[in-house]
CSV table of C-alpha atoms and ligand atoms in Angstrom, one decimal:
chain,number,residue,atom,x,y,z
A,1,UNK,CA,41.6,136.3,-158.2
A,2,UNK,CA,41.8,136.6,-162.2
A,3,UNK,CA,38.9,138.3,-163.9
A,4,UNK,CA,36.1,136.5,-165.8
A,5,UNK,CA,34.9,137.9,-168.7
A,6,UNK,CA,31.8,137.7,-169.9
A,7,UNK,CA,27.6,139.1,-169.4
A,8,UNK,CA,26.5,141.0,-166.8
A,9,UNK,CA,22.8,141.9,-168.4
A,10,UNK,CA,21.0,140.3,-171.0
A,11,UNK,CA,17.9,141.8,-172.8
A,12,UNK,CA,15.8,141.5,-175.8
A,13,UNK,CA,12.8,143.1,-177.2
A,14,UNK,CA,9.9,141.9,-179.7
A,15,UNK,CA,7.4,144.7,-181.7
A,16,UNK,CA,3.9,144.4,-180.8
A,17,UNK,CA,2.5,143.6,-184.3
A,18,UNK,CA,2.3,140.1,-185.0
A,19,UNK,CA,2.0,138.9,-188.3
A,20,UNK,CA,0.7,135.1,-189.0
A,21,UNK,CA,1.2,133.2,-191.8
A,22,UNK,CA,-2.4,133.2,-192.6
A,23,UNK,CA,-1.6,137.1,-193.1
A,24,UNK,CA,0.9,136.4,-195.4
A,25,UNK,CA,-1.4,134.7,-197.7
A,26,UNK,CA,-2.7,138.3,-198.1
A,27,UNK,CA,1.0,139.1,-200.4
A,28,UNK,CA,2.1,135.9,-201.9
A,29,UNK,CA,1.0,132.6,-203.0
A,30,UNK,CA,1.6,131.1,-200.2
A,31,UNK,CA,-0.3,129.1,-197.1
A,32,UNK,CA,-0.2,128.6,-193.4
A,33,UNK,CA,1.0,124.3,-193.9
A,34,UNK,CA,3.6,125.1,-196.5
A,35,UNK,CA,5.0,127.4,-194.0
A,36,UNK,CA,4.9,125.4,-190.8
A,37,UNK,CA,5.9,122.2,-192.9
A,38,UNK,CA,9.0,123.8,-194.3
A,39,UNK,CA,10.6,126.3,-191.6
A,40,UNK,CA,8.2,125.6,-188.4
A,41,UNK,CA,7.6,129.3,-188.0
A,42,UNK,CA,3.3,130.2,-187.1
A,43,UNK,CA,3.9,133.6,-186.5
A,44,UNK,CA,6.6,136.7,-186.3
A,45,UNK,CA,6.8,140.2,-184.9
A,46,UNK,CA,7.2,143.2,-187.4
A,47,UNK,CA,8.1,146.6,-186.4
A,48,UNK,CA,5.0,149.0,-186.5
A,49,UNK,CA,4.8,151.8,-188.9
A,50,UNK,CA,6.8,154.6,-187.1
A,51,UNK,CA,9.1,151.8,-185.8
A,52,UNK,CA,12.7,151.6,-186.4
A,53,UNK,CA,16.3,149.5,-186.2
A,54,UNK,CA,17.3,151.9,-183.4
A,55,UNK,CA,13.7,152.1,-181.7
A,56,UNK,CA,13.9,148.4,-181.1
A,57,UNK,CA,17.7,148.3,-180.5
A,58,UNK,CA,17.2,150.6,-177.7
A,59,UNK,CA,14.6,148.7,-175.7
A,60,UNK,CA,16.7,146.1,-175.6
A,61,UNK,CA,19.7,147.9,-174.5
A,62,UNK,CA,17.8,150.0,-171.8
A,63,UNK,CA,16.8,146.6,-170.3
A,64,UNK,CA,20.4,144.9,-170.8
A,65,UNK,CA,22.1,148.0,-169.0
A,66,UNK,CA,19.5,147.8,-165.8
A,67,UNK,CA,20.1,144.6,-165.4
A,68,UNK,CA,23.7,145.2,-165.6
A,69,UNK,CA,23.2,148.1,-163.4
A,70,UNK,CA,25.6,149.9,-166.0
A,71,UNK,CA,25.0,153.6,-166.3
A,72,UNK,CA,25.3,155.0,-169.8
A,73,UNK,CA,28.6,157.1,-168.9
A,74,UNK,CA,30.2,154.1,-167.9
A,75,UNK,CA,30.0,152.3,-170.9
A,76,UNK,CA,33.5,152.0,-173.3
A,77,UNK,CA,32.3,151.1,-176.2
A,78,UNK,CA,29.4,150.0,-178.3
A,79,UNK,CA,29.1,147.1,-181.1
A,80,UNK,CA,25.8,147.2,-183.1
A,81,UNK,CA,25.3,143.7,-185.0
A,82,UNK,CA,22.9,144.2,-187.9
A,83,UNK,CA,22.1,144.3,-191.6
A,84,UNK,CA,19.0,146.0,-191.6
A,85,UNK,CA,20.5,149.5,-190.2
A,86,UNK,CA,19.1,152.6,-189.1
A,87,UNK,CA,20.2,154.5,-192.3
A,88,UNK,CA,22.6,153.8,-194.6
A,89,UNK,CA,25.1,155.6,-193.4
A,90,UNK,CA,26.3,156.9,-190.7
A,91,UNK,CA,26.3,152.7,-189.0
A,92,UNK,CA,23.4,152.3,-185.8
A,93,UNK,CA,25.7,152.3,-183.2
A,94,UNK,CA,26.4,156.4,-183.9
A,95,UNK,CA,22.7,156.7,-183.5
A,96,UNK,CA,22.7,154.1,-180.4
A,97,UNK,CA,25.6,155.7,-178.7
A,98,UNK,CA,23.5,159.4,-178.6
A,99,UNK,CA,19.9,158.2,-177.8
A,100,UNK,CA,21.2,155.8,-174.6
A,101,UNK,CA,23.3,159.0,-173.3
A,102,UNK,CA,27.2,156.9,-173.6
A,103,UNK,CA,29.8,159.3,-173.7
A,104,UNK,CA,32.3,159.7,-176.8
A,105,UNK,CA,33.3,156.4,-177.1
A,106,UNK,CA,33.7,154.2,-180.1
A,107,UNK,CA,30.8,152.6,-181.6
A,108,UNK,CA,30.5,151.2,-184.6
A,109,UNK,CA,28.1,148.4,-186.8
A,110,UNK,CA,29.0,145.0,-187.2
A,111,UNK,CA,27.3,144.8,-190.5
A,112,UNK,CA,26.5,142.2,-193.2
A,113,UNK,CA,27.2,138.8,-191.5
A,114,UNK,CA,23.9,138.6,-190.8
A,115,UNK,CA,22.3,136.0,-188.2
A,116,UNK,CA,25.5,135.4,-187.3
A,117,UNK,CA,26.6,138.9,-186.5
A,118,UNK,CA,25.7,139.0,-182.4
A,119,UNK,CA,27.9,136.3,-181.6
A,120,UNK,CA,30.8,137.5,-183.9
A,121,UNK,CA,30.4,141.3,-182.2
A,122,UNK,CA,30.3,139.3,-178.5
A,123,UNK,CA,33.8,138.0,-179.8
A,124,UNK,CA,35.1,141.4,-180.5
A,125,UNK,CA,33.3,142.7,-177.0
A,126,UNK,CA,35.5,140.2,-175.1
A,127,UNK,CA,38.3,140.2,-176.6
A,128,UNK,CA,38.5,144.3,-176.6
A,129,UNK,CA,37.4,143.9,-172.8
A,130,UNK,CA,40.3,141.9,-172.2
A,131,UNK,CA,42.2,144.4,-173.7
A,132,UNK,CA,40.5,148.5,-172.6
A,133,UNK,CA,38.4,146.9,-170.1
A,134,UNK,CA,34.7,147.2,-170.2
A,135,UNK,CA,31.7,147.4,-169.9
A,136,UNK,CA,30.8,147.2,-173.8
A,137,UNK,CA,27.6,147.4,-174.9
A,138,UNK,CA,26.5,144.3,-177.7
A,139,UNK,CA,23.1,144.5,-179.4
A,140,UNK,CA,22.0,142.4,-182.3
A,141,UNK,CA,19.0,143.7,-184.0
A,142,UNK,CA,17.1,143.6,-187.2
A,143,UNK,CA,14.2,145.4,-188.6
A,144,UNK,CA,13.8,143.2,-191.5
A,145,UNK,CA,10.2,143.7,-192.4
A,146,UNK,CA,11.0,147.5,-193.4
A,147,UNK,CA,13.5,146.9,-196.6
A,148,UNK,CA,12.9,143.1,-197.8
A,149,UNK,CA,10.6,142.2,-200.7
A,150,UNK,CA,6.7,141.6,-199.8
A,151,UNK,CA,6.7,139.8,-203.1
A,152,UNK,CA,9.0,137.2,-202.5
A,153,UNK,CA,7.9,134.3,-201.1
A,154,UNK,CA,10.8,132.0,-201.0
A,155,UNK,CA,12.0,134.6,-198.7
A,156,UNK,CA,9.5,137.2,-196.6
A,157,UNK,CA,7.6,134.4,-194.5
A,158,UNK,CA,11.0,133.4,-193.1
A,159,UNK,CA,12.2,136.5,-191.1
A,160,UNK,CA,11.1,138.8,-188.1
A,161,UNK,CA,12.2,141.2,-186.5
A,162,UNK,CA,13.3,141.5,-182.8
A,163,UNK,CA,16.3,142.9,-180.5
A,164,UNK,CA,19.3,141.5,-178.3
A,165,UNK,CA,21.5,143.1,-175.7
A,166,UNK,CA,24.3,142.0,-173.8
A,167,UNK,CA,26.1,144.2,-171.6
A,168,UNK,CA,30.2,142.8,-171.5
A,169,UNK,CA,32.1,143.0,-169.2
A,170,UNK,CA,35.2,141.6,-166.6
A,171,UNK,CA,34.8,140.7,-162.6
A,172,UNK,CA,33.1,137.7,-160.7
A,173,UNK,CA,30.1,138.3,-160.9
A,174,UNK,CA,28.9,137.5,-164.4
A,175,UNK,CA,28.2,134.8,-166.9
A,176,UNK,CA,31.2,133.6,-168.0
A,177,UNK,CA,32.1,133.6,-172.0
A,178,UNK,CA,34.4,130.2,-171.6
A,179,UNK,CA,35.2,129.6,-174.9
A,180,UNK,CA,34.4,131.5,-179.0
A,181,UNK,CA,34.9,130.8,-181.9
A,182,UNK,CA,33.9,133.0,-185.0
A,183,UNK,CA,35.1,132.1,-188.9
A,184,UNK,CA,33.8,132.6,-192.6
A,185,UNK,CA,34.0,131.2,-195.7
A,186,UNK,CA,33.6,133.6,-198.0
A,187,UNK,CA,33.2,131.3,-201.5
A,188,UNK,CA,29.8,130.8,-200.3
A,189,UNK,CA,29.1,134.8,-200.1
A,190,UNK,CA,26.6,134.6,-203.2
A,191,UNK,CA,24.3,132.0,-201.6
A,192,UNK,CA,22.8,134.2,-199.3
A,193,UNK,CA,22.7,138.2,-199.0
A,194,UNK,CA,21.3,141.7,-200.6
A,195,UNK,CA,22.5,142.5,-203.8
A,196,UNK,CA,21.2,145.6,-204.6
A,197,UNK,CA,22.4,148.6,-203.5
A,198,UNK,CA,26.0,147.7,-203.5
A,199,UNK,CA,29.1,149.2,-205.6
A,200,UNK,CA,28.1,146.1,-207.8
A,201,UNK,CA,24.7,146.4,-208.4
A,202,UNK,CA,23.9,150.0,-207.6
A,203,UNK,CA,20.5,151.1,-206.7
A,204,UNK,CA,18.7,152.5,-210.0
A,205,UNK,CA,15.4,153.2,-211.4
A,206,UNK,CA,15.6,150.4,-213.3
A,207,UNK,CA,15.9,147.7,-210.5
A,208,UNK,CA,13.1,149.6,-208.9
A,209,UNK,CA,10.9,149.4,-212.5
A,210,UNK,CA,12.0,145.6,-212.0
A,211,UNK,CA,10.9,145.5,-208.2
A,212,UNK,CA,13.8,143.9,-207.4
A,213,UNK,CA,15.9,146.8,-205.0
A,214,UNK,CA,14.4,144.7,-201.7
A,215,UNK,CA,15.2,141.1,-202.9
A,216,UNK,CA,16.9,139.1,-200.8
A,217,UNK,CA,19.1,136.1,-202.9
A,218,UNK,CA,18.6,133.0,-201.4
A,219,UNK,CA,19.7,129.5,-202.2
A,220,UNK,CA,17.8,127.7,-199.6
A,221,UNK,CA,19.3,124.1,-199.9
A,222,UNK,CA,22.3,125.5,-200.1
A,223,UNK,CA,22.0,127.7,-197.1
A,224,UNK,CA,20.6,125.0,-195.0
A,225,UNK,CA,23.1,122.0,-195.8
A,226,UNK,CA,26.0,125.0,-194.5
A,227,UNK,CA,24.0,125.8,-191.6
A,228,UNK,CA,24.0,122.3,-190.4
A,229,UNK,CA,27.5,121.2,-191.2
A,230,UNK,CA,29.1,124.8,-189.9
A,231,UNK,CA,27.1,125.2,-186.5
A,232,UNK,CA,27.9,121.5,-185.5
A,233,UNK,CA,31.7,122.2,-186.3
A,234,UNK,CA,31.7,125.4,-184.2
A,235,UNK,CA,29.8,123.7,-181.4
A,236,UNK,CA,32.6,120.7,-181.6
A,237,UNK,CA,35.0,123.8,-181.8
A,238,UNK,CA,33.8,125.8,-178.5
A,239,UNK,CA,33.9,122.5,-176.8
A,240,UNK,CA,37.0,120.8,-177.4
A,241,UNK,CA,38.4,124.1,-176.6
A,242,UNK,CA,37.5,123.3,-172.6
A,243,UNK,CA,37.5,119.6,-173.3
A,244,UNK,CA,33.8,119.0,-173.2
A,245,UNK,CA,31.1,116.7,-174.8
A,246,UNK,CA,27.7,117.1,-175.4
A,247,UNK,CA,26.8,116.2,-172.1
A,248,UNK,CA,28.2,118.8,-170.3
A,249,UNK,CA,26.2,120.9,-171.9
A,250,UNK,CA,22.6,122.1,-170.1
A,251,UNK,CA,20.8,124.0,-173.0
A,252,UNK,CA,21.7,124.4,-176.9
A,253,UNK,CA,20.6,127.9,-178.1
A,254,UNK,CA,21.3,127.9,-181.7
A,255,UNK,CA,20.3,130.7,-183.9
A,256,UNK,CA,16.5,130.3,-185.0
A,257,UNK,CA,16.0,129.9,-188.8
A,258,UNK,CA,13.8,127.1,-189.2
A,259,UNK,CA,12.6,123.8,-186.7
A,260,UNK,CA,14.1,121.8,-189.6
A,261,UNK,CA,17.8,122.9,-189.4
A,262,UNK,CA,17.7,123.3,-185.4
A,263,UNK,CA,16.4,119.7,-185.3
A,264,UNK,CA,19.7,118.2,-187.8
A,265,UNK,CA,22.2,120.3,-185.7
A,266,UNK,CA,20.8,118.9,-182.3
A,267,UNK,CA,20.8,115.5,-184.2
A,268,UNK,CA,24.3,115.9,-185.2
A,269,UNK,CA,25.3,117.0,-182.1
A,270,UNK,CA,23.3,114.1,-180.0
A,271,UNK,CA,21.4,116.7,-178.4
A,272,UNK,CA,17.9,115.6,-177.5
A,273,UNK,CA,15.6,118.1,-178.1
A,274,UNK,CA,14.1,118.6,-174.7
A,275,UNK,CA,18.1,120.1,-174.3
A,276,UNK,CA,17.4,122.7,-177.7
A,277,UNK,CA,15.9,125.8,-176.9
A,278,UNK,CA,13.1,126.5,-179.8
A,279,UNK,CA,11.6,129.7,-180.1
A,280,UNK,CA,11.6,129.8,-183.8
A,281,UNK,CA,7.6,129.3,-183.8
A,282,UNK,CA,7.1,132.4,-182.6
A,283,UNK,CA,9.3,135.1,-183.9
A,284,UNK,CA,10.6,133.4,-187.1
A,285,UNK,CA,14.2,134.2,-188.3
A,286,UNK,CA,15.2,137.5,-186.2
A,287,UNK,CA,18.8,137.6,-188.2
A,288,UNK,CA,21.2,138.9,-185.7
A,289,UNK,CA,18.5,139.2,-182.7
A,290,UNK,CA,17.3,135.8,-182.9
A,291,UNK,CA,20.7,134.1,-180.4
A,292,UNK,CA,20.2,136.6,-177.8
A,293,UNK,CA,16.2,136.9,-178.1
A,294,UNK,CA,16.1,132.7,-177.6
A,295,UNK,CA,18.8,133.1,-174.8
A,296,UNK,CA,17.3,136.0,-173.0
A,297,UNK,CA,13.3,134.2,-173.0
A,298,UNK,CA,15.0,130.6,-171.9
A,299,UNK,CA,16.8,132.5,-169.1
A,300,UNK,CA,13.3,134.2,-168.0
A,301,UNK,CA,11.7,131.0,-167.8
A,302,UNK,CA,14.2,129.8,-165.4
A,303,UNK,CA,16.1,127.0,-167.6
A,304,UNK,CA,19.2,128.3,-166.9
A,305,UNK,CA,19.7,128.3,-163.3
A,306,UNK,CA,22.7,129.3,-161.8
A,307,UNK,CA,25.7,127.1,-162.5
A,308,UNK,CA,24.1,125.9,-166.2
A,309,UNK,CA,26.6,125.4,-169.1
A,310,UNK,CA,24.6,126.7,-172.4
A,311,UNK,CA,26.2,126.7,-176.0
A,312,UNK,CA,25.1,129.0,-178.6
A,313,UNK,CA,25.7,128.5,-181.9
A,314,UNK,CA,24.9,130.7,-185.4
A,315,UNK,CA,25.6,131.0,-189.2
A,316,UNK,CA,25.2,134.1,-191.3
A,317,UNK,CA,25.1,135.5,-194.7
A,318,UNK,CA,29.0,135.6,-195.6
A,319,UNK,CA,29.2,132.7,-195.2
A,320,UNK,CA,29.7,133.6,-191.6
A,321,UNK,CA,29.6,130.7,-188.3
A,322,UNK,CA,30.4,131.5,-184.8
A,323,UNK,CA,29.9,129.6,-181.2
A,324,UNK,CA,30.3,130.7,-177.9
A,325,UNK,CA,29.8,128.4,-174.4
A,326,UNK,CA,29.2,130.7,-170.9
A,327,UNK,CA,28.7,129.5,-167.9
A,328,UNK,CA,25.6,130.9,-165.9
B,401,LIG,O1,19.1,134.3,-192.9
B,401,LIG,C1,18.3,133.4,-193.8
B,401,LIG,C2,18.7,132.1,-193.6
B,401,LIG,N1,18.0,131.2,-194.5
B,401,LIG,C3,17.6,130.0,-194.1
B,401,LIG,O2,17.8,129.6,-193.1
B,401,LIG,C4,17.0,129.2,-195.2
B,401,LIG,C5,17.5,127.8,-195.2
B,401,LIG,N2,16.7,127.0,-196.2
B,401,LIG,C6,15.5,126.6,-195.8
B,401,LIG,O3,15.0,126.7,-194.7
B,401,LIG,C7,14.6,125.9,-196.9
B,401,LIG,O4,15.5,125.7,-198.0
B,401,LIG,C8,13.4,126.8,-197.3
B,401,LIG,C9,12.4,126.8,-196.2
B,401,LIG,C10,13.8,128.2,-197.7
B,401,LIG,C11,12.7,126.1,-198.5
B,401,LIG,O5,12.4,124.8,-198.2
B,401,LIG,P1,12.8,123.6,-199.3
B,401,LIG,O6,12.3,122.4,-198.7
B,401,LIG,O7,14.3,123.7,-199.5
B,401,LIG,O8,11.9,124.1,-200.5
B,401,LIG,P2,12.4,124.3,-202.0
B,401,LIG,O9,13.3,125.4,-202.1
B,401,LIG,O10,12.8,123.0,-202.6
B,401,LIG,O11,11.0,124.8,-202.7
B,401,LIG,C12,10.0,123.9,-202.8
B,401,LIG,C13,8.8,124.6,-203.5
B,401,LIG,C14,9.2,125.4,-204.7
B,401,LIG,O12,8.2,125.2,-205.7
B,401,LIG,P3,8.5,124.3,-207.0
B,401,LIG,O13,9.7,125.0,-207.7
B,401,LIG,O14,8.9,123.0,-206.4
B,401,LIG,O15,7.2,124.3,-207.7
B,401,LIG,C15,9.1,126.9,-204.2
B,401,LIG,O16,8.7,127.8,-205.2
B,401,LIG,O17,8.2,125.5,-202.6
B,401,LIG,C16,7.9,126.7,-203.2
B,401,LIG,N3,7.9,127.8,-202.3
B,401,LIG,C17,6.8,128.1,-201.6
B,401,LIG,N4,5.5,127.7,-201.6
B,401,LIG,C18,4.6,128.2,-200.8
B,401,LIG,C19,8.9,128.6,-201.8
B,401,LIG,N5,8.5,129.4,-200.9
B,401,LIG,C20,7.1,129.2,-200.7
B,401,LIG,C21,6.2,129.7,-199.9
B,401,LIG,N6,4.9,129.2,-199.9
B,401,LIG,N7,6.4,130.7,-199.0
């Protein structure tokens, strides 16, 4: 019988401390009904004081490899999704790959695509288990609230922080990756990302005298009108790839950066949103966590029983999309 690739453990992990919007008001001009109008987030988890990128990573790993009932040595390889990493450099994965116990395998960061970063590193995971065989370790996490600007407010009331794990791997028993597709356009790279810090704009004391080092460059309208018209092409992508509709599909998990851009993708894919997992509320934007987080607490709530057909989609800083379809 040929070998499906795909999960064999899923697992995610939120910090304890929640921060409201109400607490935000605390930093920047800013108030709970501007916030829930514009993104629909109430509330999002930020990593406590002695918390870091790794600290949450691993939570989620620990419960993605019981599940998978992977041991550490057995693992081949190990793809770290994020943009907010442990240190600068060496990438998280180096860090990941000692504290879990893998042995010397490659492990290296999938960094700077942003939210869209898990499902471009699940991708790679397949594609290399196709290749070496697995099982690979995928995590996507962020620890956002440690190195963004608590002074901007067209930014910091949007993100979260949070951890995903997926352990990948071939057999029959599994959830089955059926179709991906990953793709960038990198003419938009400017609308969206971290300047500072770079070769181009290298941190200084005077970007620090400015309070600038942590901004994050946004162009919201920009970055929203993208998000809509690239998930709904990769979701079109994914499923004329197996030569499905819509209505094939059980639950649409797209990435969770505001109620206002999931609700135009499900519109423009004729989803109705009883069909759209939502999570966004909650945990606001988690960057690269935020796919597997949403996919991971739908899954524990039982909406994804065994035979469901779930599509994920995302869209990243880069300008980065990706969508993948399984089959639970
Ligand atoms: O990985 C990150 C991905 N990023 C995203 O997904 C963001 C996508 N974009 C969006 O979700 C929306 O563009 C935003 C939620 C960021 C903004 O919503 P908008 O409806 O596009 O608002 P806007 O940019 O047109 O700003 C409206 C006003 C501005 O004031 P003025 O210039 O009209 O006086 C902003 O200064 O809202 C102001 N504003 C705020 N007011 C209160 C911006 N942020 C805030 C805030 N609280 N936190």
């Amino acid at each position: 019988m040929q070998q499906k690739i795909g999960f064999r453990g899923l697992g995610a992990y939120v910090p304890e401390r929640v921060m409201t919007n109400e607490d935000w008001t605390r930093y920047v001009d800013t108030s709970d009904e501007w916030i829930v109008e514009r993104t629909g987030i109430h509330q999002r988890r930020f990593a406590g004081e002695k918390e870091t990128t790794v600290d949450l990573g691993m939570a989620a790993a620990r419960l993605a490899m019981e599940e998978a009932a992977v041991q550490p040595g057995e693992l081949r390889e190990i793809i770290v999704a994020t943009d907010t990493p442990e240190v600068y450099n060496p990438d998280t994965a180096a860090y990941i790959q000692h504290q879990i116990g893998a042995g010397e395998v490659p492990a290296y960061d999938l960094a700077g695509s942003g939210c869209a970063g898990f499902l471009q590193a699940v991708d790679l995971a397949c594609s290399r288990v196709a290749v070496r065989g697995g099982p690979i370790l995928v995590l996507g996490v962020e620890a956002i609230s440690k190195i963004m600007s608590w002074q901007d407010r067209n930014t910091c009331v949007l993100f979260g922080d949070g951890a995903g794990a997926m352990v990948i791997d071939q057999g029959q028993d599994l959830v089955e990756v059926l179709a991906v597709t990953t793709g960038t356009d990198g003419s938009k790279a400017d609308i969206l990302g971290k300047e500072i810090g770079g070769t181009r704009v290298p941190f200084s004391k005077e970007v620090a005298e400015d309070n600038v080092h942590n901004r994050v460059v946004m162009n919201g309208r920009e970055v929203f009108k993208e998000a809509v018209s690239r998930m709904s092409a990769a979701a079109h992508e994914v499923l004329n790839q197996v030569g499905w509709s819509t209505d094939d599909i059980d639950l649409f998990v797209p990435h969770q950066a505001n109620i206002r851009i999931l609700h135009s993708v499900a519109k423009s894919l004729g989803f109705p949103l009883e069909k759209v997992y939502i999570n966004v509320q909650d945990y606001g934007n988690t960057g690269s966590a935020s796919v597997p987080l949403a996919l991971w607490e739908a899954r524990n709530k039982g909406m994804v029983p065994a035979g469901s057909k779930v599509l994920l989609t995302a869209f990243g800083a880069g300008f980065h999309w990706a969508a993948v379809l399984l089959q639970f």
